[in-house]
């Protein structure tokens, strides 16, 4: 696989030096396709479907070559047709992280999600 400038840029989002900025923009890794597309294309990624598809294909290629791993999480997402007051829809979401660091993602939704009781540890 050829290491393009786009792939290098995506890998740079996982570097500790960029962690604070990336986390403030799209959240902590593992990242979803829309978050990475936002970092690559800014607000244009929201209006143009080809930005999302291009980003998804790049991320999938990086998974096939072993640069990233893909995990699936069940989380609440906002539907494009609903207003800001809507609760969103629950769906499976693909997230991408570095090999050996991506795990199960459970987002805190303020008690609306059935979470497993117990102790939690944040792994950086």
C-alpha atoms as one frame of an Amber mdcrd trajectory, in Angstrom:
protein
   0.000   0.000   0.000   1.203   3.448  -0.868   1.594   5.886   2.023  -0.125
   9.017   0.722  -0.132  12.432   2.361  -3.783  11.897   3.349  -2.919   8.662
   5.195  -0.002  10.376   6.933  -2.337  13.180   7.999  -4.867  10.686   9.408
  -2.120   8.891  11.345  -0.941  12.239  12.733  -4.308  12.634  14.497  -3.321
   9.749  16.783   0.022  11.290  17.839   0.281  12.479  21.460   1.324  15.967
  20.322  -2.016  16.416  18.520  -4.194  14.592  21.082  -5.494  17.671  22.905
  -6.491  19.525  19.736  -8.076  16.490  18.051  -9.979  15.533  21.212 -11.382
  19.059  21.506 -12.523  18.946  17.860 -14.007  15.446  17.427 -13.501  13.567
  20.693 -11.052  10.923  21.830  -9.971   8.006  19.629 -11.164   5.714  18.154
 -12.576   8.114  15.546 -15.622   7.765  13.328 -15.699   8.553   9.604 -17.558
  11.844   9.969 -15.063  13.112  12.564 -12.036  12.306  10.409 -13.778  13.822
   7.352 -14.388  16.993   9.376 -10.687  17.228  10.288  -9.649  16.655   6.655
 -12.238  18.813   4.867 -13.620  21.179   7.552 -17.299  22.099   7.276 -17.438
  21.095   3.589 -17.648  17.458   4.709 -21.182  18.065   6.013 -22.563  19.112
   2.615 -20.711  16.814   0.246 -21.274  13.066   0.482 -18.147  12.317  -1.568
 -15.945  13.674   1.256 -17.422  11.092   3.627 -17.148   8.258   1.099 -13.571
   9.130   0.178 -12.602   9.250   3.858 -14.365   5.937   4.552 -12.541   4.240
   1.648  -9.197   5.594   2.879  -9.863   4.375   6.428 -10.974   0.943   5.178
  -7.787   0.699   3.086  -5.724   1.544   6.141  -7.519  -1.233   8.055  -6.759
  -3.759   5.282  -3.086  -2.819   5.352  -2.910  -3.081   9.152  -2.300   0.594
   9.934  -5.639   0.931  11.757  -8.205  -1.363  13.361 -11.962  -1.057  13.034
 -14.334  -1.451  15.983 -18.108  -1.250  15.938 -20.034   0.482  18.703 -23.747
   0.986  19.267 -24.349   4.685  19.865 -26.821   7.482  19.432 -26.408   9.654
  16.338 -28.311  12.715  15.139 -30.468  12.221  12.070 -30.118  14.905   9.372
 -33.882  15.422   9.255 -34.456  16.082  12.951 -34.161  19.306  14.868 -31.563
  19.897  17.558 -34.067  18.940  20.268 -34.494  15.404  18.902 -33.114  12.396
  20.725 -31.347  10.951  17.704 -31.314   7.405  16.431 -29.403   4.407  17.802
 -27.196   2.647  15.266 -23.983   0.686  14.841 -21.100   3.047  14.203 -17.694
   2.077  12.835 -14.746   3.635  14.613 -11.075   3.469  13.700  -8.062   3.408
  16.004  -4.450   2.310  16.190  -3.813  -1.432  16.507  -3.754  -2.494  20.148
  -5.371   0.698  21.444  -8.917   0.639  20.057 -11.418  -1.010  22.355 -15.090
  -1.028  23.049 -16.470   2.492  23.030 -19.268   3.363  25.436 -20.340   6.988
  25.283 -21.964   8.504  28.375 -25.425   9.734  27.399 -26.473  10.960  30.808
 -28.052   7.749  32.047 -30.101   7.021  28.923 -27.964   4.054  27.955 -27.974
   0.644  29.603 -24.358   0.437  30.746 -22.630  -2.356  32.602 -22.252  -1.594
  36.298 -18.719  -1.774  37.639 -15.390  -0.067  37.660 -14.053   1.762  34.623
 -10.508   2.718  33.720  -9.491   5.195  31.037  -6.667   3.910  28.827  -4.580
   6.555  27.052
